[in-house]
């Protein structure tokens, strides 16, 4: 009997993951534009350049961090595997706090649009907590409300919303400075993903990655009710929580869920963010040099193809290949096994053909005196 290799839940996963990567990449680029504008204002008012004042919230991964990140992720995975019962409440609360902040960041542009006609953009002081605009307060309030509803109901759609916020925030606030760091990070995470999905069962008698990803945690309200002896009817009917470390979508028949970890969105998303920034950097450099032509052995049509488009198509093909492999083998697949080659190899090939490989490999981005806010995508 014939069956579909891709169902409605997986189509939803494709679309949402690609939209999150594109949106997060452009939010990251807009943050760079805003930082450049603030640096110009600071330099014009104070007469000196201060490049560190506006980038405190942005984390750039260096080579050492890229090498040790898979090791740290493996240690965290083992802690969750062996001591989940002991740390689940703390982990749930920490995840809820991070998801609240991330979802507020996701909602901020919409809240800025809604509050602009009726409220000035002046910041309101809250003492030692800081100063916030009306849009920031509105987005944070809506985020807190959504997290509270998720804790009370445990609905998968609310969990997906929080996971989306985490994806966009991580893509926007984390930077890969060069192609070298990108290759180190993604190659290490590919090995990490393959080992914990395919080979962990031979050592630990269980698929560590799948068990940790699918294991629900006790609801903090239930734990608090039992600790304070509030009675059998207070806080005891709340569901266990599936943590927002993944996106899940039910199939049309409701028989199963399609699942994709946020690491499979964020890590390739960081590469997409890097190439989008490089496309913009190269566009500015070419405009400053009066449109100097590229290498003579590359056709004009090839020069017009952006690295962002090439890598995004590779991500889609890799995700489609991972989904088909999962349906054929009827087992969980390490998505990075397919996503990393389908994104890195076309990017490296195109960079070599265009003559940009050496510059992308190790040269950091230069600060530009002027920035274009319009990109062709």
mmCIF file of C-alpha atoms in Angstrom:
data_model
loop_
_atom_site.group_PDB
_atom_site.id
_atom_site.type_symbol
_atom_site.label_atom_id
_atom_site.label_comp_id
_atom_site.label_asym_id
_atom_site.label_seq_id
_atom_site.Cartn_x
_atom_site.Cartn_y
_atom_site.Cartn_z
ATOM 1 C CA UNK A 1 0.000 0.000 0.000
ATOM 2 C CA UNK A 2 1.359 3.408 -0.959
ATOM 3 C CA UNK A 3 1.678 6.119 1.699
ATOM 4 C CA UNK A 4 2.811 9.713 1.738
ATOM 5 C CA UNK A 5 6.397 10.347 2.762
ATOM 6 C CA UNK A 6 5.485 13.842 3.994
ATOM 7 C CA UNK A 7 2.222 14.547 5.854
ATOM 8 C CA UNK A 8 0.570 17.777 6.977
ATOM 9 C CA UNK A 9 2.420 17.931 10.298
ATOM 10 C CA UNK A 10 5.778 17.775 8.552
ATOM 11 C CA UNK A 11 4.747 20.435 6.019
ATOM 12 C CA UNK A 12 3.892 22.674 8.989
ATOM 13 C CA UNK A 13 7.315 21.943 10.474
ATOM 14 C CA UNK A 14 9.011 22.895 7.165
ATOM 15 C CA UNK A 15 7.179 26.183 6.846
ATOM 16 C CA UNK A 16 7.483 27.266 10.481
ATOM 17 C CA UNK A 17 11.185 26.417 10.759
ATOM 18 C CA UNK A 18 12.043 28.322 7.559
ATOM 19 C CA UNK A 19 9.968 31.325 8.632
ATOM 20 C CA UNK A 20 11.663 31.355 12.039
ATOM 21 C CA UNK A 21 15.125 31.278 10.466
ATOM 22 C CA UNK A 22 14.325 34.046 7.979
ATOM 23 C CA UNK A 23 12.622 36.218 10.586
ATOM 24 C CA UNK A 24 15.365 35.686 13.166
ATOM 25 C CA UNK A 25 18.067 36.494 10.601
ATOM 26 C CA UNK A 26 16.431 39.760 9.629
ATOM 27 C CA UNK A 27 15.810 40.711 13.250
ATOM 28 C CA UNK A 28 19.532 40.142 13.802
ATOM 29 C CA UNK A 29 20.430 42.335 10.826
ATOM 30 C CA UNK A 30 18.091 45.080 11.992
ATOM 31 C CA UNK A 31 19.754 44.963 15.418
ATOM 32 C CA UNK A 32 23.090 45.535 13.669
ATOM 33 C CA UNK A 33 21.628 48.558 11.879
ATOM 34 C CA UNK A 34 20.274 49.955 15.148
ATOM 35 C CA UNK A 35 23.627 49.417 16.865
ATOM 36 C CA UNK A 36 25.419 51.226 14.045
ATOM 37 C CA UNK A 37 23.009 54.157 14.356
ATOM 38 C CA UNK A 38 23.531 54.317 18.125
ATOM 39 C CA UNK A 39 27.298 54.201 17.669
ATOM 40 C CA UNK A 40 27.059 57.132 15.234
ATOM 41 C CA UNK A 41 24.958 59.102 17.697
ATOM 42 C CA UNK A 42 27.354 58.359 20.562
ATOM 43 C CA UNK A 43 30.401 59.308 18.500
ATOM 44 C CA UNK A 44 28.789 62.531 17.277
ATOM 45 C CA UNK A 45 27.646 63.663 20.741
ATOM 46 C CA UNK A 46 30.668 62.617 22.784
ATOM 47 C CA UNK A 47 33.298 63.149 20.094
ATOM 48 C CA UNK A 48 34.726 59.664 20.617
ATOM 49 C CA UNK A 49 33.819 56.220 19.371
ATOM 50 C CA UNK A 50 32.461 53.680 21.831
ATOM 51 C CA UNK A 51 31.856 50.343 20.142
ATOM 52 C CA UNK A 52 31.049 48.310 23.232
ATOM 53 C CA UNK A 53 28.130 50.264 24.629
ATOM 54 C CA UNK A 54 25.448 48.987 22.277
ATOM 55 C CA UNK A 55 26.478 45.370 21.813
ATOM 56 C CA UNK A 56 26.373 44.067 25.396
ATOM 57 C CA UNK A 57 23.370 41.846 24.682
ATOM 58 C CA UNK A 58 24.919 40.164 21.620
ATOM 59 C CA UNK A 59 27.036 37.047 22.130
ATOM 60 C CA UNK A 60 29.662 36.156 19.533
ATOM 61 C CA UNK A 61 30.857 32.542 19.476
ATOM 62 C CA UNK A 62 34.617 32.100 19.078
ATOM 63 C CA UNK A 63 36.546 28.989 18.003
ATOM 64 C CA UNK A 64 37.048 27.686 21.549
ATOM 65 C CA UNK A 65 33.367 27.998 22.384
ATOM 66 C CA UNK A 66 32.439 26.327 19.098
ATOM 67 C CA UNK A 67 34.660 23.346 19.950
ATOM 68 C CA UNK A 68 33.405 22.944 23.516
ATOM 69 C CA UNK A 69 29.714 23.586 22.879
ATOM 70 C CA UNK A 70 28.982 19.975 21.785
ATOM 71 C CA UNK A 71 30.796 18.724 24.900
ATOM 72 C CA UNK A 72 28.752 21.006 27.136
ATOM 73 C CA UNK A 73 25.568 19.931 25.386
ATOM 74 C CA UNK A 74 26.497 16.275 25.940
ATOM 75 C CA UNK A 75 27.065 16.861 29.663
ATOM 76 C CA UNK A 76 23.702 18.646 29.946
ATOM 77 C CA UNK A 77 22.018 15.792 28.098
ATOM 78 C CA UNK A 78 23.483 13.223 30.491
ATOM 79 C CA UNK A 79 22.427 15.275 33.522
ATOM 80 C CA UNK A 80 18.874 15.400 32.183
ATOM 81 C CA UNK A 81 18.975 11.680 31.418
ATOM 82 C CA UNK A 82 20.235 10.458 34.801
ATOM 83 C CA UNK A 83 18.914 13.124 37.182
ATOM 84 C CA UNK A 84 15.737 14.290 35.474
ATOM 85 C CA UNK A 85 13.533 13.639 38.516
ATOM 86 C CA UNK A 86 15.791 15.783 40.691
ATOM 87 C CA UNK A 87 16.235 18.763 38.367
ATOM 88 C CA UNK A 88 12.992 18.778 36.398
ATOM 89 C CA UNK A 89 11.251 21.481 38.446
ATOM 90 C CA UNK A 90 14.263 23.820 38.398
ATOM 91 C CA UNK A 91 14.747 23.166 34.692
ATOM 92 C CA UNK A 92 11.050 23.820 34.000
ATOM 93 C CA UNK A 93 11.090 27.133 35.874
ATOM 94 C CA UNK A 94 14.308 28.273 34.151
ATOM 95 C CA UNK A 95 12.890 27.296 30.772
ATOM 96 C CA UNK A 96 9.646 29.168 31.499
ATOM 97 C CA UNK A 97 11.567 32.333 32.464
ATOM 98 C CA UNK A 98 13.734 32.198 29.337
ATOM 99 C CA UNK A 99 10.704 31.456 27.160
ATOM 100 C CA UNK A 100 8.883 34.460 28.661
ATOM 101 C CA UNK A 101 11.716 36.828 27.771
ATOM 102 C CA UNK A 102 12.181 35.283 24.321
ATOM 103 C CA UNK A 103 8.484 35.415 23.443
ATOM 104 C CA UNK A 104 8.341 39.049 24.589
ATOM 105 C CA UNK A 105 11.177 39.742 22.136
ATOM 106 C CA UNK A 106 9.180 37.957 19.414
ATOM 107 C CA UNK A 107 6.082 40.078 20.134
ATOM 108 C CA UNK A 108 7.939 43.397 20.460
ATOM 109 C CA UNK A 109 7.655 44.584 16.803
ATOM 110 C CA UNK A 110 3.899 43.941 16.802
ATOM 111 C CA UNK A 111 3.481 45.788 20.114
ATOM 112 C CA UNK A 112 5.566 48.707 18.824
ATOM 113 C CA UNK A 113 3.266 48.929 15.813
ATOM 114 C CA UNK A 114 0.137 48.846 18.003
ATOM 115 C CA UNK A 115 1.315 51.403 20.560
ATOM 116 C CA UNK A 116 2.929 53.884 18.147
ATOM 117 C CA UNK A 117 -0.296 55.854 17.294
ATOM 118 C CA UNK A 118 -1.471 56.248 20.906
ATOM 119 C CA UNK A 119 1.674 56.330 22.998
ATOM 120 C CA UNK A 120 5.000 58.171 22.777
ATOM 121 C CA UNK A 121 8.158 56.107 22.792
ATOM 122 C CA UNK A 122 9.312 57.580 26.109
ATOM 123 C CA UNK A 123 10.630 55.065 28.601
ATOM 124 C CA UNK A 124 8.920 54.510 31.947
ATOM 125 C CA UNK A 125 11.200 54.086 34.950
ATOM 126 C CA UNK A 126 10.727 51.116 37.304
ATOM 127 C CA UNK A 127 13.526 51.966 39.702
ATOM 128 C CA UNK A 128 16.258 49.361 39.920
ATOM 129 C CA UNK A 129 14.452 47.186 37.337
ATOM 130 C CA UNK A 130 15.254 49.657 34.555
ATOM 131 C CA UNK A 131 13.400 51.804 32.035
ATOM 132 C CA UNK A 132 10.954 50.364 29.500
ATOM 133 C CA UNK A 133 8.738 51.652 26.711
ATOM 134 C CA UNK A 134 5.007 50.985 26.592
ATOM 135 C CA UNK A 135 5.566 48.467 23.775
ATOM 136 C CA UNK A 136 8.103 46.543 25.858
ATOM 137 C CA UNK A 137 5.739 46.431 28.837
ATOM 138 C CA UNK A 138 2.872 45.263 26.642
ATOM 139 C CA UNK A 139 4.920 42.513 24.983
ATOM 140 C CA UNK A 140 6.228 41.297 28.346
ATOM 141 C CA UNK A 141 2.714 41.261 29.846
ATOM 142 C CA UNK A 142 1.347 39.242 26.930
ATOM 143 C CA UNK A 143 4.289 36.849 27.194
ATOM 144 C CA UNK A 144 3.736 36.303 30.926
ATOM 145 C CA UNK A 145 0.049 35.660 30.271
ATOM 146 C CA UNK A 146 0.826 33.072 27.598
ATOM 147 C CA UNK A 147 3.341 31.266 29.836
ATOM 148 C CA UNK A 148 0.818 31.124 32.690
ATOM 149 C CA UNK A 149 -1.833 29.665 30.370
ATOM 150 C CA UNK A 150 0.715 27.116 29.121
ATOM 151 C CA UNK A 151 1.545 26.082 32.701
ATOM 152 C CA UNK A 152 -2.160 25.662 33.473
ATOM 153 C CA UNK A 153 -3.109 23.793 30.278
ATOM 154 C CA UNK A 154 0.106 22.276 28.886
ATOM 155 C CA UNK A 155 -1.265 22.746 25.357
ATOM 156 C CA UNK A 156 1.154 21.884 22.549
ATOM 157 C CA UNK A 157 0.295 25.019 20.571
ATOM 158 C CA UNK A 158 1.375 27.308 23.424
ATOM 159 C CA UNK A 159 4.536 25.257 23.857
ATOM 160 C CA UNK A 160 5.260 25.756 20.147
ATOM 161 C CA UNK A 161 4.756 29.512 20.521
ATOM 162 C CA UNK A 162 7.310 29.629 23.345
ATOM 163 C CA UNK A 163 9.736 27.486 21.333
ATOM 164 C CA UNK A 164 9.361 29.892 18.400
ATOM 165 C CA UNK A 165 10.282 32.780 20.663
ATOM 166 C CA UNK A 166 13.368 30.920 21.867
ATOM 167 C CA UNK A 167 14.432 30.206 18.279
ATOM 168 C CA UNK A 168 14.095 33.808 17.109
ATOM 169 C CA UNK A 169 15.829 35.227 20.197
ATOM 170 C CA UNK A 170 18.784 32.841 19.928
ATOM 171 C CA UNK A 171 19.257 33.502 16.204
ATOM 172 C CA UNK A 172 19.030 37.258 16.768
ATOM 173 C CA UNK A 173 21.336 37.533 19.785
ATOM 174 C CA UNK A 174 24.049 34.989 18.919
ATOM 175 C CA UNK A 175 26.624 35.651 16.183
ATOM 176 C CA UNK A 176 28.978 33.486 14.179
ATOM 177 C CA UNK A 177 31.922 35.732 13.246
ATOM 178 C CA UNK A 178 33.400 33.683 10.391
ATOM 179 C CA UNK A 179 32.925 30.638 8.209
ATOM 180 C CA UNK A 180 35.685 28.862 10.148
ATOM 181 C CA UNK A 181 33.744 29.095 13.416
ATOM 182 C CA UNK A 182 30.569 28.089 11.587
ATOM 183 C CA UNK A 183 32.191 24.920 10.234
ATOM 184 C CA UNK A 184 33.668 24.028 13.632
ATOM 185 C CA UNK A 185 30.367 24.508 15.412
ATOM 186 C CA UNK A 186 28.138 22.703 12.924
ATOM 187 C CA UNK A 187 30.582 19.818 12.420
ATOM 188 C CA UNK A 188 30.869 19.282 16.165
ATOM 189 C CA UNK A 189 27.100 19.389 16.601
ATOM 190 C CA UNK A 190 26.653 16.944 13.718
ATOM 191 C CA UNK A 191 28.877 14.431 15.545
ATOM 192 C CA UNK A 192 27.005 15.160 18.795
ATOM 193 C CA UNK A 193 23.609 14.619 17.157
ATOM 194 C CA UNK A 194 24.594 11.415 15.360
ATOM 195 C CA UNK A 195 26.192 9.876 18.462
ATOM 196 C CA UNK A 196 23.328 10.549 20.859
ATOM 197 C CA UNK A 197 20.641 9.428 18.410
ATOM 198 C CA UNK A 198 22.285 6.389 16.801
ATOM 199 C CA UNK A 199 24.886 5.097 19.270
ATOM 200 C CA UNK A 200 23.743 6.086 22.784
ATOM 201 C CA UNK A 201 21.458 3.047 23.001
ATOM 202 C CA UNK A 202 24.484 0.726 22.802
ATOM 203 C CA UNK A 203 26.017 2.352 25.892
ATOM 204 C CA UNK A 204 23.028 3.446 27.992
ATOM 205 C CA UNK A 205 20.450 0.861 26.815
ATOM 206 C CA UNK A 206 18.185 3.705 25.745
ATOM 207 C CA UNK A 207 18.096 6.404 23.099
ATOM 208 C CA UNK A 208 19.242 9.276 25.306
ATOM 209 C CA UNK A 209 18.314 12.061 22.882
ATOM 210 C CA UNK A 210 14.770 10.802 22.240
ATOM 211 C CA UNK A 211 14.076 10.059 25.901
ATOM 212 C CA UNK A 212 15.187 13.475 27.111
ATOM 213 C CA UNK A 213 13.344 15.278 24.302
ATOM 214 C CA UNK A 214 10.033 13.490 24.871
ATOM 215 C CA UNK A 215 9.996 13.108 28.663
ATOM 216 C CA UNK A 216 7.364 15.374 30.288
ATOM 217 C CA UNK A 217 8.152 17.240 33.490
ATOM 218 C CA UNK A 218 6.090 17.690 36.632
ATOM 219 C CA UNK A 219 4.037 20.852 36.681
ATOM 220 C CA UNK A 220 5.516 23.399 39.152
ATOM 221 C CA UNK A 221 2.001 24.156 40.430
ATOM 222 C CA UNK A 222 1.499 20.494 41.331
ATOM 223 C CA UNK A 223 4.889 20.345 43.063
ATOM 224 C CA UNK A 224 4.159 23.560 44.983
ATOM 225 C CA UNK A 225 0.762 22.223 46.059
ATOM 226 C CA UNK A 226 2.298 19.027 47.415
ATOM 227 C CA UNK A 227 5.113 20.865 49.190
ATOM 228 C CA UNK A 228 2.757 23.294 50.914
ATOM 229 C CA UNK A 229 0.075 20.626 51.612
ATOM 230 C CA UNK A 230 -2.622 22.754 50.040
ATOM 231 C CA UNK A 231 -5.047 19.891 49.721
ATOM 232 C CA UNK A 232 -5.941 17.337 47.061
ATOM 233 C CA UNK A 233 -8.023 19.748 44.954
ATOM 234 C CA UNK A 234 -5.568 22.654 44.790
ATOM 235 C CA UNK A 235 -3.090 22.508 41.933
ATOM 236 C CA UNK A 236 -3.412 18.733 41.507
ATOM 237 C CA UNK A 237 -5.394 18.669 38.245
ATOM 238 C CA UNK A 238 -2.774 20.522 36.179
ATOM 239 C CA UNK A 239 -1.092 18.444 33.447
ATOM 240 C CA UNK A 240 2.552 17.499 33.183
ATOM 241 C CA UNK A 241 4.481 19.797 30.874
ATOM 242 C CA UNK A 242 6.316 18.962 27.679
ATOM 243 C CA UNK A 243 9.123 21.533 27.699
ATOM 244 C CA UNK A 244 9.517 24.006 24.791
ATOM 245 C CA UNK A 245 12.790 22.597 23.496
ATOM 246 C CA UNK A 246 11.132 21.451 20.282
ATOM 247 C CA UNK A 247 8.373 22.157 17.795
ATOM 248 C CA UNK A 248 5.561 19.603 17.597
ATOM 249 C CA UNK A 249 2.686 19.453 15.132
ATOM 250 C CA UNK A 250 -0.086 16.835 15.073
ATOM 251 C CA UNK A 251 -0.857 14.938 11.884
ATOM 252 C CA UNK A 252 -4.188 15.408 10.119
ATOM 253 C CA UNK A 253 -5.460 12.163 11.662
ATOM 254 C CA UNK A 254 -4.152 12.989 15.128
ATOM 255 C CA UNK A 255 -2.360 9.640 15.332
ATOM 256 C CA UNK A 256 1.127 11.076 15.835
ATOM 257 C CA UNK A 257 3.140 14.260 16.221
ATOM 258 C CA UNK A 258 5.957 15.518 14.017
ATOM 259 C CA UNK A 259 8.814 16.820 16.182
ATOM 260 C CA UNK A 260 11.824 19.020 15.404
ATOM 261 C CA UNK A 261 14.269 20.172 18.084
ATOM 262 C CA UNK A 262 14.959 23.899 18.306
ATOM 263 C CA UNK A 263 18.678 23.133 17.941
ATOM 264 C CA UNK A 264 17.922 21.892 14.433
ATOM 265 C CA UNK A 265 16.471 25.333 13.702
ATOM 266 C CA UNK A 266 18.801 27.589 15.682
ATOM 267 C CA UNK A 267 22.193 26.150 14.656
ATOM 268 C CA UNK A 268 21.580 26.247 10.875
ATOM 269 C CA UNK A 269 19.786 29.537 11.534
ATOM 270 C CA UNK A 270 23.004 31.019 12.922
ATOM 271 C CA UNK A 271 24.721 30.071 9.661
ATOM 272 C CA UNK A 272 21.882 31.690 7.681
ATOM 273 C CA UNK A 273 22.224 34.806 9.824
ATOM 274 C CA UNK A 274 25.978 34.889 9.148
ATOM 275 C CA UNK A 275 25.605 34.643 5.359
ATOM 276 C CA UNK A 276 22.826 37.253 5.348
ATOM 277 C CA UNK A 277 25.121 39.663 7.181
ATOM 278 C CA UNK A 278 27.927 38.815 4.773
ATOM 279 C CA UNK A 279 25.673 39.416 1.752
ATOM 280 C CA UNK A 280 24.853 42.840 3.130
ATOM 281 C CA UNK A 281 28.529 43.530 3.948
ATOM 282 C CA UNK A 282 29.588 42.552 0.415
ATOM 283 C CA UNK A 283 26.826 44.654 -1.114
ATOM 284 C CA UNK A 284 28.032 47.694 0.825
ATOM 285 C CA UNK A 285 31.669 46.991 -0.136
ATOM 286 C CA UNK A 286 30.753 46.704 -3.822
ATOM 287 C CA UNK A 287 28.771 49.946 -3.705
ATOM 288 C CA UNK A 288 31.693 51.725 -2.035
ATOM 289 C CA UNK A 289 34.044 50.445 -4.767
ATOM 290 C CA UNK A 290 31.683 51.684 -7.528
ATOM 291 C CA UNK A 291 30.432 48.211 -8.423
ATOM 292 C CA UNK A 292 33.721 46.463 -9.104
ATOM 293 C CA UNK A 293 33.111 43.251 -11.088
ATOM 294 C CA UNK A 294 33.677 39.837 -9.598
ATOM 295 C CA UNK A 295 36.181 37.229 -10.772
ATOM 296 C CA UNK A 296 36.339 36.788 -14.506
ATOM 297 C CA UNK A 297 35.588 33.072 -14.457
ATOM 298 C CA UNK A 298 32.187 33.549 -12.828
ATOM 299 C CA UNK A 299 29.154 34.433 -14.882
ATOM 300 C CA UNK A 300 27.075 37.484 -14.004
ATOM 301 C CA UNK A 301 24.105 35.299 -13.131
ATOM 302 C CA UNK A 302 26.210 33.336 -10.634
ATOM 303 C CA UNK A 303 27.372 36.559 -9.022
ATOM 304 C CA UNK A 304 23.768 37.629 -8.480
ATOM 305 C CA UNK A 305 22.897 34.492 -6.491
ATOM 306 C CA UNK A 306 23.155 35.387 -2.816
ATOM 307 C CA UNK A 307 24.700 33.130 -0.205
ATOM 308 C CA UNK A 308 21.540 33.497 1.854
ATOM 309 C CA UNK A 309 19.306 32.059 -0.875
ATOM 310 C CA UNK A 310 21.750 29.225 -1.564
ATOM 311 C CA UNK A 311 21.996 28.219 2.100
ATOM 312 C CA UNK A 312 18.257 28.570 2.718
ATOM 313 C CA UNK A 313 17.479 26.238 -0.192
ATOM 314 C CA UNK A 314 20.055 23.805 1.175
ATOM 315 C CA UNK A 315 18.343 23.915 4.584
ATOM 316 C CA UNK A 316 14.975 23.106 3.011
ATOM 317 C CA UNK A 317 16.404 20.197 0.996
ATOM 318 C CA UNK A 318 18.230 18.857 4.051
ATOM 319 C CA UNK A 319 15.097 19.053 6.190
ATOM 320 C CA UNK A 320 13.080 17.317 3.489
ATOM 321 C CA UNK A 321 15.723 14.562 3.248
ATOM 322 C CA UNK A 322 15.705 14.078 7.025
ATOM 323 C CA UNK A 323 11.911 13.798 7.025
ATOM 324 C CA UNK A 324 11.866 11.230 4.208
ATOM 325 C CA UNK A 325 14.607 9.216 5.946
ATOM 326 C CA UNK A 326 12.604 9.267 9.181
ATOM 327 C CA UNK A 327 9.475 8.007 7.414
ATOM 328 C CA UNK A 328 11.350 5.288 5.545
ATOM 329 C CA UNK A 329 13.246 3.957 8.569
ATOM 330 C CA UNK A 330 10.327 4.548 10.964
ATOM 331 C CA UNK A 331 12.759 5.862 13.572
ATOM 332 C CA UNK A 332 14.086 9.177 14.883
ATOM 333 C CA UNK A 333 16.802 10.703 12.726
ATOM 334 C CA UNK A 334 19.537 13.179 13.698
ATOM 335 C CA UNK A 335 18.392 16.132 11.611
ATOM 336 C CA UNK A 336 21.825 17.784 11.627
ATOM 337 C CA UNK A 337 23.207 14.749 9.782
ATOM 338 C CA UNK A 338 21.290 16.030 6.760
ATOM 339 C CA UNK A 339 21.072 19.756 7.474
ATOM 340 C CA UNK A 340 24.794 20.409 7.967
ATOM 341 C CA UNK A 341 26.034 18.920 4.643
ATOM 342 C CA UNK A 342 23.144 20.421 2.657
ATOM 343 C CA UNK A 343 23.865 23.904 4.036
ATOM 344 C CA UNK A 344 27.652 23.960 4.406
ATOM 345 C CA UNK A 345 28.721 22.213 1.196
ATOM 346 C CA UNK A 346 26.773 24.441 -1.244
ATOM 347 C CA UNK A 347 27.919 27.497 0.710
ATOM 348 C CA UNK A 348 31.587 26.469 0.595
ATOM 349 C CA UNK A 349 31.326 25.634 -3.101
ATOM 350 C CA UNK A 350 29.709 28.945 -4.000
ATOM 351 C CA UNK A 351 32.183 30.918 -1.862
ATOM 352 C CA UNK A 352 35.077 29.177 -3.641
ATOM 353 C CA UNK A 353 33.622 29.859 -7.091
ATOM 354 C CA UNK A 354 32.965 33.504 -6.262
ATOM 355 C CA UNK A 355 36.413 33.993 -4.757
ATOM 356 C CA UNK A 356 35.081 34.883 -1.292
ATOM 357 C CA UNK A 357 36.128 31.751 0.566
ATOM 358 C CA UNK A 358 39.327 33.161 2.100
ATOM 359 C CA UNK A 359 37.622 36.348 3.254
ATOM 360 C CA UNK A 360 34.598 34.519 4.686
ATOM 361 C CA UNK A 361 36.797 31.907 6.370
ATOM 362 C CA UNK A 362 38.685 34.155 8.765
ATOM 363 C CA UNK A 363 38.118 37.858 8.145
ATOM 364 C CA UNK A 364 35.666 39.525 10.556
ATOM 365 C CA UNK A 365 33.155 42.090 9.422
ATOM 366 C CA UNK A 366 34.335 45.673 9.232
ATOM 367 C CA UNK A 367 32.368 48.541 10.680
ATOM 368 C CA UNK A 368 30.945 50.623 7.909
ATOM 369 C CA UNK A 369 30.348 54.319 8.125
ATOM 370 C CA UNK A 370 27.035 54.004 6.381
ATOM 371 C CA UNK A 371 24.587 51.145 6.124
ATOM 372 C CA UNK A 372 21.858 50.370 3.665
ATOM 373 C CA UNK A 373 18.568 49.392 5.227
ATOM 374 C CA UNK A 374 17.222 47.762 2.090
ATOM 375 C CA UNK A 375 18.112 44.254 1.009
ATOM 376 C CA UNK A 376 17.004 42.244 -1.975
ATOM 377 C CA UNK A 377 15.757 38.872 -0.748
#
